[in-house]
PDB file of C-alpha atoms and ligand atoms in Angstrom:
ATOM      1  CA  MET A  52     -21.689 -34.531 -33.172  1.00 91.00           C
ATOM      2  CA  ARG A  53     -19.740 -36.608 -30.522  1.00 97.00           C
ATOM      3  CA  PRO A  54     -17.702 -39.509 -32.199  1.00 98.00           C
ATOM      4  CA  LYS A  55     -19.241 -42.679 -31.795  1.00 98.00           C
ATOM      5  CA  ILE A  56     -17.605 -45.272 -30.131  1.00 99.00           C
ATOM      6  CA  LEU A  57     -18.199 -49.325 -30.022  1.00 98.00           C
ATOM      7  CA  VAL A  58     -17.119 -51.030 -26.700  1.00 98.00           C
ATOM      8  CA  SER A  59     -17.055 -54.713 -28.199  1.00 98.00           C
ATOM      9  CA  ARG A  60     -17.434 -56.696 -24.257  1.00 98.00           C
ATOM     10  CA  LYS A  61     -18.054 -55.523 -20.865  1.00 98.00           C
ATOM     11  CA  ILE A  62     -14.683 -53.756 -19.569  1.00 98.00           C
ATOM     12  CA  SER A  63     -15.045 -52.250 -15.746  1.00 98.00           C
ATOM     13  CA  ASP A  64     -18.320 -50.345 -14.535  1.00 98.00           C
ATOM     14  CA  LEU A  65     -16.227 -47.256 -13.902  1.00 98.00           C
ATOM     15  CA  ALA A  66     -13.857 -46.846 -17.584  1.00 98.00           C
ATOM     16  CA  GLU A  67     -17.458 -47.184 -19.018  1.00 98.00           C
ATOM     17  CA  GLU A  68     -19.277 -44.632 -17.274  1.00 98.00           C
ATOM     18  CA  LYS A  69     -16.278 -42.425 -18.260  1.00 98.00           C
ATOM     19  CA  ILE A  70     -16.257 -43.176 -22.030  1.00 98.00           C
ATOM     20  CA  GLN A  71     -20.311 -42.300 -21.902  1.00 98.00           C
ATOM     21  CA  LYS A  72     -19.584 -38.695 -20.746  1.00 98.00           C
ATOM     22  CA  GLU A  73     -17.319 -37.810 -24.123  1.00 97.00           C
ATOM     23  CA  PHE A  74     -19.278 -40.242 -26.813  1.00 98.00           C
ATOM     24  CA  GLU A  75     -21.905 -41.678 -28.389  1.00 98.00           C
ATOM     25  CA  VAL A  76     -21.101 -44.942 -26.793  1.00 98.00           C
ATOM     26  CA  THR A  77     -22.936 -48.175 -27.904  1.00 98.00           C
ATOM     27  CA  LEU A  78     -21.232 -51.249 -24.843  1.00 98.00           C
ATOM     28  CA  ASN A  79     -21.495 -54.584 -24.126  1.00 97.00           C
ATOM     29  CA  PRO A  80     -23.433 -55.030 -20.915  1.00 94.00           C
ATOM     30  CA  LYS A  81     -24.610 -58.821 -21.803  1.00 95.00           C
ATOM     31  CA  ASP A  82     -20.837 -59.566 -22.521  1.00 96.00           C
ATOM     32  CA  GLU A  83     -22.676 -61.383 -25.159  1.00 95.00           C
ATOM     33  CA  PRO A  84     -19.252 -62.255 -27.887  1.00 94.00           C
ATOM     34  CA  ILE A  85     -19.948 -60.398 -31.591  1.00 95.00           C
ATOM     35  CA  PRO A  86     -19.089 -63.238 -33.964  1.00 94.00           C
ATOM     36  CA  GLU A  87     -16.412 -61.499 -36.007  1.00 92.00           C
ATOM     37  CA  SER A  88     -18.978 -61.334 -38.948  1.00 94.00           C
ATOM     38  CA  ASP A  89     -20.961 -59.165 -37.231  1.00 95.00           C
ATOM     39  CA  LEU A  90     -18.732 -57.508 -36.013  1.00 96.00           C
ATOM     40  CA  ILE A  91     -17.143 -56.603 -39.499  1.00 94.00           C
ATOM     41  CA  LYS A  92     -20.071 -55.407 -40.338  1.00 94.00           C
ATOM     42  CA  ILE A  93     -21.413 -53.202 -37.111  1.00 97.00           C
ATOM     43  CA  VAL A  94     -18.173 -51.350 -36.592  1.00 98.00           C
ATOM     44  CA  ASN A  95     -18.415 -49.210 -40.173  1.00 98.00           C
ATOM     45  CA  ASP A  96     -20.344 -47.459 -38.370  1.00 98.00           C
ATOM     46  CA  TYR A  97     -18.205 -46.143 -35.508  1.00 98.00           C
ATOM     47  CA  ASP A  98     -15.481 -44.026 -35.267  1.00 98.00           C
ATOM     48  CA  GLY A  99     -13.208 -45.545 -32.790  1.00 98.00           C
ATOM     49  CA  MET A 100     -14.037 -49.307 -31.039  1.00 98.00           C
ATOM     50  CA  ILE A 101     -12.104 -50.342 -27.767  1.00 98.00           C
ATOM     51  CA  SER A 102     -11.698 -54.227 -28.136  1.00 98.00           C
ATOM     52  CA  THR A 103     -10.119 -57.280 -26.196  1.00 98.00           C
ATOM     53  CA  GLY A 104      -8.067 -59.993 -26.741  1.00 96.00           C
ATOM     54  CA  PHE A 105     -11.454 -62.206 -27.519  1.00 94.00           C
ATOM     55  CA  ASP A 106     -12.501 -60.356 -30.683  1.00 96.00           C
ATOM     56  CA  LYS A 107     -10.864 -61.335 -34.427  1.00 95.00           C
ATOM     57  CA  ILE A 108      -9.504 -58.495 -35.860  1.00 97.00           C
ATOM     58  CA  THR A 109      -8.049 -60.266 -38.990  1.00 97.00           C
ATOM     59  CA  GLU A 110      -7.172 -58.781 -42.653  1.00 97.00           C
ATOM     60  CA  ASN A 111     -10.739 -59.858 -44.150  1.00 97.00           C
ATOM     61  CA  PHE A 112     -12.035 -57.178 -41.147  1.00 98.00           C
ATOM     62  CA  PHE A 113      -9.452 -54.420 -42.451  1.00 98.00           C
ATOM     63  CA  ASN A 114     -10.731 -55.156 -45.466  1.00 97.00           C
ATOM     64  CA  ASN A 115     -14.529 -54.898 -45.220  1.00 97.00           C
ATOM     65  CA  LEU A 116     -14.330 -51.302 -43.536  1.00 97.00           C
ATOM     66  CA  ASN A 117     -16.294 -48.134 -44.637  1.00 97.00           C
ATOM     67  CA  GLY A 118     -13.605 -45.591 -44.004  1.00 97.00           C
ATOM     68  CA  LYS A 119     -14.910 -44.717 -40.717  1.00 98.00           C
ATOM     69  CA  LEU A 120     -13.286 -46.385 -38.356  1.00 98.00           C
ATOM     70  CA  LYS A 121     -10.359 -44.258 -37.283  1.00 98.00           C
ATOM     71  CA  ILE A 122      -8.873 -45.987 -33.409  1.00 99.00           C
ATOM     72  CA  ILE A 123      -8.666 -49.360 -31.829  1.00 99.00           C
ATOM     73  CA  ALA A 124      -7.770 -49.376 -28.314  1.00 99.00           C
ATOM     74  CA  GLN A 125      -7.239 -53.521 -27.544  1.00 98.00           C
ATOM     75  CA  VAL A 126      -7.611 -53.731 -23.749  1.00 98.00           C
ATOM     76  CA  GLY A 127      -4.788 -55.646 -23.591  1.00 98.00           C
ATOM     77  CA  VAL A 128      -0.956 -55.705 -23.952  1.00 98.00           C
ATOM     78  CA  GLY A 129      -1.271 -58.153 -26.072  1.00 97.00           C
ATOM     79  CA  TYR A 130      -2.171 -57.527 -29.398  1.00 98.00           C
ATOM     80  CA  ASP A 131      -2.062 -60.579 -31.878  1.00 97.00           C
ATOM     81  CA  ASN A 132      -5.447 -60.899 -32.236  1.00 97.00           C
ATOM     82  CA  ILE A 133      -4.908 -57.747 -34.471  1.00 98.00           C
ATOM     83  CA  SER A 134      -3.371 -57.725 -37.862  1.00 98.00           C
ATOM     84  CA  ILE A 135      -1.093 -54.967 -37.285  1.00 98.00           C
ATOM     85  CA  LYS A 136       0.227 -54.683 -41.070  1.00 98.00           C
ATOM     86  CA  SER A 137      -3.634 -54.492 -42.157  1.00 98.00           C
ATOM     87  CA  ALA A 138      -4.231 -51.936 -39.481  1.00 98.00           C
ATOM     88  CA  LYS A 139      -0.899 -49.750 -40.214  1.00 98.00           C
ATOM     89  CA  GLU A 140      -1.727 -49.761 -44.475  1.00 98.00           C
ATOM     90  CA  LYS A 141      -5.421 -48.841 -43.648  1.00 97.00           C
ATOM     91  CA  LYS A 142      -3.704 -45.711 -41.258  1.00 98.00           C
ATOM     92  CA  ILE A 143      -5.877 -46.794 -38.707  1.00 98.00           C
ATOM     93  CA  LYS A 144      -4.573 -46.730 -34.626  1.00 98.00           C
ATOM     94  CA  VAL A 145      -3.828 -49.309 -32.334  1.00 99.00           C
ATOM     95  CA  THR A 146      -3.170 -48.750 -29.057  1.00 99.00           C
ATOM     96  CA  ASN A 147      -3.066 -51.242 -25.941  1.00 98.00           C
ATOM     97  CA  THR A 148      -2.349 -51.676 -22.333  1.00 98.00           C
ATOM     98  CA  PRO A 149       0.867 -52.120 -21.211  1.00 98.00           C
ATOM     99  CA  ASN A 150       2.326 -52.048 -18.182  1.00 98.00           C
ATOM    100  CA  VAL A 151      -0.622 -51.679 -15.310  1.00 98.00           C
ATOM    101  CA  LEU A 152      -0.921 -55.212 -15.898  1.00 98.00           C
ATOM    102  CA  ASN A 153       2.705 -56.177 -14.588  1.00 98.00           C
ATOM    103  CA  GLU A 154       2.115 -57.165 -11.201  1.00 98.00           C
ATOM    104  CA  ALA A 155      -0.696 -59.263 -12.163  1.00 98.00           C
ATOM    105  CA  VAL A 156       1.201 -61.374 -14.120  1.00 98.00           C
ATOM    106  CA  ALA A 157       3.856 -61.824 -11.926  1.00 98.00           C
ATOM    107  CA  GLU A 158       1.927 -62.324  -9.427  1.00 98.00           C
ATOM    108  CA  THR A 159       0.455 -65.338 -11.711  1.00 99.00           C
ATOM    109  CA  THR A 160       3.699 -66.614 -12.867  1.00 99.00           C
ATOM    110  CA  ILE A 161       4.699 -67.055  -9.180  1.00 99.00           C
ATOM    111  CA  LEU A 162       1.422 -68.879  -8.366  1.00 99.00           C
ATOM    112  CA  LEU A 163       2.235 -71.162 -11.042  1.00 99.00           C
ATOM    113  CA  ILE A 164       5.722 -71.846  -9.489  1.00 99.00           C
ATOM    114  CA  LEU A 165       4.557 -72.970  -6.459  1.00 98.00           C
ATOM    115  CA  ALA A 166       1.879 -75.117  -7.876  1.00 99.00           C
ATOM    116  CA  ALA A 167       3.914 -76.792 -10.335  1.00 99.00           C
ATOM    117  CA  SER A 168       6.251 -77.275  -8.026  1.00 98.00           C
ATOM    118  CA  ARG A 169       4.106 -78.231  -5.257  1.00 98.00           C
ATOM    119  CA  ARG A 170       1.690 -80.405  -7.009  1.00 98.00           C
ATOM    120  CA  ILE A 171      -0.886 -78.299  -5.954  1.00 98.00           C
ATOM    121  CA  GLY A 172      -3.493 -79.465  -8.372  1.00 98.00           C
ATOM    122  CA  GLU A 173      -2.709 -83.019  -7.223  1.00 98.00           C
ATOM    123  CA  ALA A 174      -3.016 -82.133  -3.737  1.00 98.00           C
ATOM    124  CA  TYR A 175      -6.427 -79.843  -4.352  1.00 98.00           C
ATOM    125  CA  SER A 176      -8.177 -81.902  -6.125  1.00 97.00           C
ATOM    126  CA  LEU A 177      -7.646 -85.090  -3.139  1.00 97.00           C
ATOM    127  CA  VAL A 178      -9.211 -82.648  -0.467  1.00 98.00           C
ATOM    128  CA  LYS A 179     -12.003 -81.706  -2.698  1.00 98.00           C
ATOM    129  CA  THR A 180     -13.025 -85.232  -3.869  1.00 98.00           C
ATOM    130  CA  ASP A 181     -12.445 -86.053   0.067  1.00 98.00           C
ATOM    131  CA  ASN A 182      -9.914 -88.860  -1.252  1.00 98.00           C
ATOM    132  CA  TRP A 183      -7.413 -87.166   1.691  1.00 97.00           C
ATOM    133  CA  LYS A 184      -8.626 -90.214   4.376  1.00 97.00           C
ATOM    134  CA  ASN A 185      -7.780 -92.306   1.748  1.00 97.00           C
ATOM    135  CA  GLN A 186      -4.168 -91.791   1.461  1.00 96.00           C
ATOM    136  CA  LYS A 187      -0.727 -93.397   3.467  1.00 92.00           C
ATOM    137  CA  PRO A 188       0.546 -90.222   4.998  1.00 86.00           C
ATOM    138  CA  ASP A 189       3.897 -91.375   4.061  1.00 94.00           C
ATOM    139  CA  LEU A 190       6.400 -88.849   4.948  1.00 96.00           C
ATOM    140  CA  THR A 191       8.990 -89.086   1.826  1.00 96.00           C
ATOM    141  CA  LYS A 192       6.644 -89.317  -0.482  1.00 96.00           C
ATOM    142  CA  PHE A 193       3.085 -88.427   0.097  1.00 97.00           C
ATOM    143  CA  MET A 194       2.933 -85.195  -2.142  1.00 97.00           C
ATOM    144  CA  ILE A 195       6.230 -84.261  -2.005  1.00 98.00           C
ATOM    145  CA  GLY A 196       7.097 -81.783  -4.299  1.00 98.00           C
ATOM    146  CA  ASN A 197      10.342 -79.692  -5.475  1.00 98.00           C
ATOM    147  CA  SER A 198      11.443 -76.438  -3.282  1.00 98.00           C
ATOM    148  CA  VAL A 199      11.499 -73.508  -5.135  1.00 98.00           C
ATOM    149  CA  THR A 200      13.714 -71.490  -2.581  1.00 98.00           C
ATOM    150  CA  GLY A 201      17.463 -70.672  -4.094  1.00 98.00           C
ATOM    151  CA  LYS A 202      16.694 -72.344  -7.481  1.00 98.00           C
ATOM    152  CA  THR A 203      17.229 -70.513 -10.485  1.00 99.00           C
ATOM    153  CA  LEU A 204      14.585 -69.492 -12.583  1.00 99.00           C
ATOM    154  CA  GLY A 205      15.164 -68.855 -16.617  1.00 99.00           C
ATOM    155  CA  ILE A 206      13.145 -65.888 -18.210  1.00 98.00           C
ATOM    156  CA  ILE A 207      12.647 -65.434 -21.749  1.00 99.00           C
ATOM    157  CA  GLY A 208      11.596 -62.007 -22.883  1.00 98.00           C
ATOM    158  CA  MET A 209      13.006 -59.676 -20.193  1.00 98.00           C
ATOM    159  CA  GLY A 210      10.415 -56.636 -20.934  1.00 98.00           C
ATOM    160  CA  ARG A 211       8.497 -54.833 -18.387  1.00 98.00           C
ATOM    161  CA  ILE A 212       6.626 -58.208 -17.378  1.00 98.00           C
ATOM    162  CA  GLY A 213       9.967 -60.477 -17.273  1.00 98.00           C
ATOM    163  CA  ARG A 214      11.996 -58.256 -15.355  1.00 98.00           C
ATOM    164  CA  MET A 215       8.529 -57.772 -12.800  1.00 98.00           C
ATOM    165  CA  ALA A 216       8.612 -61.350 -12.580  1.00 98.00           C
ATOM    166  CA  ALA A 217      12.125 -62.443 -11.591  1.00 98.00           C
ATOM    167  CA  LYS A 218      11.770 -59.188  -9.386  1.00 98.00           C
ATOM    168  CA  SER A 219       8.851 -61.049  -6.995  1.00 98.00           C
ATOM    169  CA  ALA A 220      11.314 -64.415  -7.627  1.00 98.00           C
ATOM    170  CA  LYS A 221      13.809 -62.888  -5.475  1.00 98.00           C
ATOM    171  CA  ALA A 222      11.541 -62.962  -2.759  1.00 98.00           C
ATOM    172  CA  PHE A 223      12.393 -66.867  -2.578  1.00 98.00           C
ATOM    173  CA  GLY A 224      16.522 -66.646  -3.281  1.00 98.00           C
ATOM    174  CA  MET A 225      15.802 -67.490  -6.410  1.00 98.00           C
ATOM    175  CA  LYS A 226      18.543 -66.832  -9.239  1.00 98.00           C
ATOM    176  CA  ILE A 227      17.502 -65.134 -12.149  1.00 99.00           C
ATOM    177  CA  VAL A 228      19.651 -65.860 -16.022  1.00 99.00           C
ATOM    178  CA  TYR A 229      17.581 -64.281 -18.984  1.00 99.00           C
ATOM    179  CA  HIS A 230      16.828 -64.065 -22.931  1.00 98.00           C
ATOM    180  CA  ASN A 231      15.827 -61.844 -24.733  1.00 98.00           C
ATOM    181  CA  ARG A 232      16.648 -60.328 -28.292  1.00 96.00           C
ATOM    182  CA  ASN A 233      19.354 -57.365 -26.542  1.00 98.00           C
ATOM    183  CA  LYS A 234      21.428 -57.203 -23.420  1.00 98.00           C
ATOM    184  CA  LEU A 235      19.759 -54.974 -20.694  1.00 98.00           C
ATOM    185  CA  SER A 236      21.497 -52.196 -18.689  1.00 98.00           C
ATOM    186  CA  ASP A 237      23.083 -53.324 -15.411  1.00 98.00           C
ATOM    187  CA  TYR A 238      19.953 -51.501 -13.552  1.00 98.00           C
ATOM    188  CA  GLN A 239      17.508 -53.342 -15.420  1.00 98.00           C
ATOM    189  CA  GLU A 240      19.206 -56.623 -15.166  1.00 98.00           C
ATOM    190  CA  ASP A 241      19.105 -56.452 -11.051  1.00 98.00           C
ATOM    191  CA  GLY A 242      21.805 -59.248 -10.628  1.00 98.00           C
ATOM    192  CA  ALA A 243      20.534 -61.102 -12.908  1.00 98.00           C
ATOM    193  CA  LYS A 244      22.477 -63.206 -15.801  1.00 98.00           C
ATOM    194  CA  TYR A 245      22.281 -62.513 -19.689  1.00 98.00           C
ATOM    195  CA  PHE A 246      22.155 -65.648 -22.061  1.00 98.00           C
ATOM    196  CA  SER A 247      22.255 -64.148 -25.660  1.00 98.00           C
ATOM    197  CA  ASP A 248      21.494 -67.884 -26.824  1.00 98.00           C
ATOM    198  CA  ILE A 249      18.365 -69.399 -25.178  1.00 98.00           C
ATOM    199  CA  LYS A 250      20.297 -72.949 -26.494  1.00 98.00           C
ATOM    200  CA  SER A 251      22.998 -71.766 -23.673  1.00 98.00           C
ATOM    201  CA  MET A 252      20.615 -70.647 -21.027  1.00 99.00           C
ATOM    202  CA  LEU A 253      18.379 -73.841 -20.270  1.00 99.00           C
ATOM    203  CA  PRO A 254      20.787 -76.591 -19.057  1.00 99.00           C
ATOM    204  CA  GLU A 255      20.797 -73.648 -16.106  1.00 98.00           C
ATOM    205  CA  CYS A 256      17.573 -73.485 -15.225  1.00 99.00           C
ATOM    206  CA  ASP A 257      15.126 -75.207 -12.801  1.00 99.00           C
ATOM    207  CA  PHE A 258      12.139 -73.215 -13.794  1.00 99.00           C
ATOM    208  CA  VAL A 259      11.691 -71.390 -17.356  1.00 99.00           C
ATOM    209  CA  SER A 260       9.039 -68.750 -17.886  1.00 99.00           C
ATOM    210  CA  ILE A 261       8.056 -67.821 -21.099  1.00 99.00           C
ATOM    211  CA  HIS A 262       7.046 -63.790 -21.180  1.00 98.00           C
ATOM    212  CA  THR A 263       7.434 -62.754 -24.959  1.00 98.00           C
ATOM    213  CA  PRO A 264       5.098 -61.595 -27.369  1.00 97.00           C
ATOM    214  CA  ALA A 265       3.558 -63.565 -29.911  1.00 97.00           C
ATOM    215  CA  THR A 266       5.112 -63.134 -32.775  1.00 96.00           C
ATOM    216  CA  SER A 267       6.989 -65.114 -36.133  1.00 96.00           C
ATOM    217  CA  GLU A 268       9.836 -65.122 -33.784  1.00 97.00           C
ATOM    218  CA  THR A 269       8.791 -66.403 -30.801  1.00 98.00           C
ATOM    219  CA  LYS A 270       6.508 -69.481 -32.580  1.00 98.00           C
ATOM    220  CA  HIS A 271       7.741 -72.601 -30.596  1.00 98.00           C
ATOM    221  CA  ILE A 272      10.444 -71.276 -28.312  1.00 98.00           C
ATOM    222  CA  LEU A 273       9.741 -74.053 -26.707  1.00 99.00           C
ATOM    223  CA  ASN A 274       9.623 -77.321 -28.918  1.00 98.00           C
ATOM    224  CA  ALA A 275      11.427 -80.564 -28.632  1.00 98.00           C
ATOM    225  CA  SER A 276      14.943 -79.310 -29.331  1.00 98.00           C
ATOM    226  CA  THR A 277      14.952 -76.719 -26.872  1.00 98.00           C
ATOM    227  CA  ILE A 278      12.576 -78.271 -24.212  1.00 99.00           C
ATOM    228  CA  ASN A 279      15.606 -81.517 -24.329  1.00 98.00           C
ATOM    229  CA  LEU A 280      18.208 -79.642 -22.806  1.00 99.00           C
ATOM    230  CA  LEU A 281      16.208 -78.662 -19.724  1.00 99.00           C
ATOM    231  CA  PRO A 282      17.461 -80.941 -16.927  1.00 98.00           C
ATOM    232  CA  LYS A 283      15.166 -83.639 -15.621  1.00 98.00           C
ATOM    233  CA  HIS A 284      13.780 -81.142 -12.658  1.00 98.00           C
ATOM    234  CA  ALA A 285      12.726 -78.492 -14.655  1.00 99.00           C
ATOM    235  CA  VAL A 286       9.429 -76.984 -14.257  1.00 99.00           C
ATOM    236  CA  VAL A 287       8.158 -75.192 -17.371  1.00 99.00           C
ATOM    237  CA  ILE A 288       5.603 -71.654 -16.837  1.00 99.00           C
ATOM    238  CA  ASN A 289       3.987 -69.554 -19.552  1.00 99.00           C
ATOM    239  CA  THR A 290       1.574 -66.270 -18.939  1.00 98.00           C
ATOM    240  CA  SER A 291       2.087 -65.316 -22.705  1.00 98.00           C
ATOM    241  CA  ARG A 292       0.644 -66.771 -25.335  1.00 98.00           C
ATOM    242  CA  GLY A 293       0.008 -70.310 -26.017  1.00 98.00           C
ATOM    243  CA  SER A 294       1.643 -70.024 -29.709  1.00 98.00           C
ATOM    244  CA  THR A 295       5.103 -70.038 -27.657  1.00 98.00           C
ATOM    245  CA  ILE A 296       5.267 -73.620 -26.896  1.00 98.00           C
ATOM    246  CA  ASN A 297       4.798 -76.595 -29.653  1.00 99.00           C
ATOM    247  CA  ASP A 298       2.215 -78.626 -27.557  1.00 99.00           C
ATOM    248  CA  ASP A 299       3.210 -82.352 -28.875  1.00 99.00           C
ATOM    249  CA  ASP A 300       6.947 -81.700 -27.920  1.00 99.00           C
ATOM    250  CA  LEU A 301       5.850 -80.333 -24.045  1.00 99.00           C
ATOM    251  CA  ILE A 302       3.386 -83.134 -23.595  1.00 99.00           C
ATOM    252  CA  ASP A 303       5.987 -85.090 -24.578  1.00 99.00           C
ATOM    253  CA  ALA A 304       8.492 -84.099 -22.480  1.00 99.00           C
ATOM    254  CA  LEU A 305       5.369 -84.439 -19.770  1.00 99.00           C
ATOM    255  CA  GLU A 306       4.367 -87.843 -20.055  1.00 98.00           C
ATOM    256  CA  ASN A 307       7.689 -89.413 -20.758  1.00 98.00           C
ATOM    257  CA  LYS A 308       8.818 -87.568 -17.592  1.00 98.00           C
ATOM    258  CA  LYS A 309      12.355 -85.770 -19.471  1.00 98.00           C
ATOM    259  CA  ILE A 310      10.735 -82.503 -17.199  1.00 99.00           C
ATOM    260  CA  TYR A 311       9.472 -82.757 -14.136  1.00 98.00           C
ATOM    261  CA  ALA A 312       6.260 -80.781 -14.543  1.00 99.00           C
ATOM    262  CA  ALA A 313       4.898 -77.274 -16.329  1.00 99.00           C
ATOM    263  CA  GLY A 314       1.962 -74.706 -14.714  1.00 99.00           C
ATOM    264  CA  LEU A 315       0.009 -72.791 -17.423  1.00 99.00           C
ATOM    265  CA  ASP A 316      -2.299 -69.737 -18.009  1.00 99.00           C
ATOM    266  CA  VAL A 317      -2.680 -69.780 -22.036  1.00 98.00           C
ATOM    267  CA  PHE A 318      -2.479 -72.205 -24.629  1.00 98.00           C
ATOM    268  CA  ASN A 319      -2.860 -73.326 -28.060  1.00 98.00           C
ATOM    269  CA  ASN A 320      -6.354 -72.512 -29.661  1.00 97.00           C
ATOM    270  CA  GLU A 321      -7.825 -70.524 -26.318  1.00 97.00           C
ATOM    271  CA  PRO A 322     -10.309 -72.375 -24.881  1.00 97.00           C
ATOM    272  CA  ASN A 323     -10.248 -75.414 -26.250  1.00 98.00           C
ATOM    273  CA  LEU A 324      -7.036 -76.532 -25.183  1.00 98.00           C
ATOM    274  CA  ASP A 325      -4.801 -79.969 -26.104  1.00 98.00           C
ATOM    275  CA  LYS A 326      -7.199 -82.488 -23.831  1.00 98.00           C
ATOM    276  CA  ARG A 327      -4.058 -84.476 -23.182  1.00 98.00           C
ATOM    277  CA  TYR A 328      -2.693 -81.741 -21.050  1.00 98.00           C
ATOM    278  CA  LEU A 329      -5.890 -82.062 -18.437  1.00 98.00           C
ATOM    279  CA  LYS A 330      -4.900 -86.155 -18.125  1.00 98.00           C
ATOM    280  CA  LEU A 331      -1.508 -84.741 -16.850  1.00 98.00           C
ATOM    281  CA  ASP A 332      -1.162 -84.706 -12.730  1.00 98.00           C
ATOM    282  CA  ASN A 333       2.301 -82.928 -13.665  1.00 98.00           C
ATOM    283  CA  CYS A 334       0.746 -79.956 -15.400  1.00 98.00           C
ATOM    284  CA  PHE A 335      -1.202 -77.115 -13.741  1.00 98.00           C
ATOM    285  CA  VAL A 336      -3.773 -75.338 -15.703  1.00 98.00           C
ATOM    286  CA  LEU A 337      -5.205 -72.372 -15.385  1.00 98.00           C
ATOM    287  CA  PRO A 338      -7.971 -69.953 -17.683  1.00 98.00           C
ATOM    288  CA  HIS A 339      -5.958 -67.178 -19.218  1.00 98.00           C
ATOM    289  CA  ILE A 340      -6.251 -65.423 -15.821  1.00 98.00           C
ATOM    290  CA  GLY A 341      -2.749 -63.955 -15.740  1.00 98.00           C
ATOM    291  CA  SER A 342      -4.507 -60.055 -15.743  1.00 98.00           C
ATOM    292  CA  ALA A 343      -7.514 -60.610 -14.127  1.00 98.00           C
ATOM    293  CA  THR A 344      -7.778 -58.532 -10.519  1.00 98.00           C
ATOM    294  CA  HIS A 345     -10.359 -56.207 -10.113  1.00 98.00           C
ATOM    295  CA  GLU A 346      -7.147 -53.237  -9.631  1.00 98.00           C
ATOM    296  CA  THR A 347      -5.492 -54.389 -12.722  1.00 98.00           C
ATOM    297  CA  ARG A 348      -8.736 -55.050 -15.092  1.00 98.00           C
ATOM    298  CA  LEU A 349      -9.917 -51.432 -14.441  1.00 98.00           C
ATOM    299  CA  ALA A 350      -6.461 -49.640 -14.774  1.00 98.00           C
ATOM    300  CA  MET A 351      -6.383 -51.948 -18.043  1.00 98.00           C
ATOM    301  CA  SER A 352     -10.348 -50.489 -19.127  1.00 98.00           C
ATOM    302  CA  MET A 353      -9.320 -47.168 -17.942  1.00 98.00           C
ATOM    303  CA  MET A 354      -6.244 -46.971 -20.299  1.00 98.00           C
ATOM    304  CA  ALA A 355      -8.276 -48.083 -23.381  1.00 99.00           C
ATOM    305  CA  VAL A 356     -10.736 -45.159 -22.357  1.00 98.00           C
ATOM    306  CA  ASP A 357      -7.882 -42.213 -22.102  1.00 98.00           C
ATOM    307  CA  ASN A 358      -6.486 -43.906 -25.638  1.00 98.00           C
ATOM    308  CA  ILE A 359      -9.487 -43.049 -27.029  1.00 99.00           C
ATOM    309  CA  TYR A 360     -10.470 -39.843 -25.464  1.00 98.00           C
ATOM    310  CA  CYS A 361      -6.301 -38.414 -25.948  1.00 98.00           C
ATOM    311  CA  PHE A 362      -7.096 -39.811 -29.934  1.00 98.00           C
ATOM    312  CA  PHE A 363     -10.539 -37.765 -30.151  1.00 98.00           C
ATOM    313  CA  ASN A 364      -8.652 -34.568 -28.580  1.00 98.00           C
ATOM    314  CA  LYS A 365      -5.631 -34.875 -30.300  1.00 98.00           C
ATOM    315  CA  LYS A 366      -3.772 -35.487 -27.829  1.00 98.00           C
ATOM    316  CA  PRO A 367      -0.173 -37.679 -27.931  1.00 98.00           C
ATOM    317  CA  LEU A 368      -1.461 -41.522 -27.223  1.00 98.00           C
ATOM    318  CA  ILE A 369      -0.714 -43.143 -24.279  1.00 98.00           C
ATOM    319  CA  SER A 370       0.486 -46.473 -25.678  1.00 98.00           C
ATOM    320  CA  GLU A 371       0.585 -46.701 -29.665  1.00 98.00           C
ATOM    321  CA  VAL A 372       1.057 -49.983 -31.101  1.00 98.00           C
ATOM    322  CA  VAL A 373       0.591 -48.378 -34.914  1.00 97.00           C
TER     323      VAL A 373
HETATM  324  C1  LIG B 630      -2.962 -59.845 -22.216  1.00 84.43           C
HETATM  325  O1  LIG B 630      -3.243 -58.320 -21.364  1.00 84.43           O
HETATM  326  O2  LIG B 630      -2.493 -59.552 -23.197  1.00 84.43           O
HETATM  327  C2  LIG B 630      -2.971 -60.838 -21.088  1.00 84.43           C
HETATM  328  O3  LIG B 630      -2.898 -61.931 -21.679  1.00 84.43           O
HETATM  329  C3  LIG B 630      -4.836 -60.357 -21.037  1.00 84.43           C
HETATM  330  O4  LIG B 630      -5.076 -60.755 -20.230  1.00 84.43           O
END
C-alpha cells in the first residue's frame, strides 16, 4: 500500500503532480484553511503531511496523534508554528525548505530598504488617490527621503538569507556590519564587520535588518533599549518574524521620530497586526510576502515533496530539522 500524505494547503501545481505519482495524496485544491481542531482529527489517517506556516502544529496536536504520522514536511524555512520539542518527543521527523528562498527574501529586504527610506508608501498613495495634483512641488520638501547608496546596513543574523541580503545591498555601495551568534569565516563575511555585541553595532547602523529565526533568544531583539541605540535617521527592516520586535517600542520610536522609518513584511499575530502601524506614514508594510515569487514557491513546494519522497524511500532527508 502506498503511504498516505495530507497536503494541508494548496502548493505549486508541479509539486502536487509529482507527489501524486508516488503516494496516495489528499490535496487542498481550494486552499481552505483547516482549523487546528479539525487538523488534529484528520491527520491521524495519514503517514505524512506537507504543512505550511499557516498550520498550528502545537504540543496539543502531537499529544493527540495515534502513532500513524511519521513526518511533517513544512513548505517554509521557518517552523516556529511547529512544536519541535513535541516532534522530537514523539519521534516525528520535521523538514523545512532552506536555501531556495534566500534570493526572494533578499529582494524583499532591498525593496523594504528602498521603500522605507524613499517614502514609497506615501508617494504611491498620493498618486493612487489622485492627490498628487494638490501638492506643492517644493524642491527641498516634496517627498524627500534619505539616500541608500553608501550607507551602512547592520544585519542581525548573518545566516544564508542575511548573507544574501548583504550581497544584494552591496550593489548600492552599502557597507555591511553584522551581529551573529558566531563570527563567520573571512569568506562568508566577505568584508562585513562583525560585532559580538548587538549594542555596539546599532549606533553604527543607518539601516538595520533582522534575519534571525524566531526563538526565545531572538524574541524582542529590537526593544526600547536596543532601538534607542540607533541613530535618529535609522531605518528598521524586518523580513524574519514579527516576534523579533517589541511592537510597543518600535511604534513609540516611529511615532516620536526617535528613528526615521521602518519597512516590515512580518508582524506579531499575523494577519491581525497592531493597527497602530497602519497610521504611521513612516512605516512601509507588506503582508508577509518575503518568499512570494512563482519560482521560489515552486522550489519550496518541490523541496517539501522531495523530503517526503526521501523519507518513505529510506534516503537521507534533504533538510531535516529534527
Ligand atoms: C518562510 O519560509 O518561513 C517564509 O516566511 C514563508 O514565506
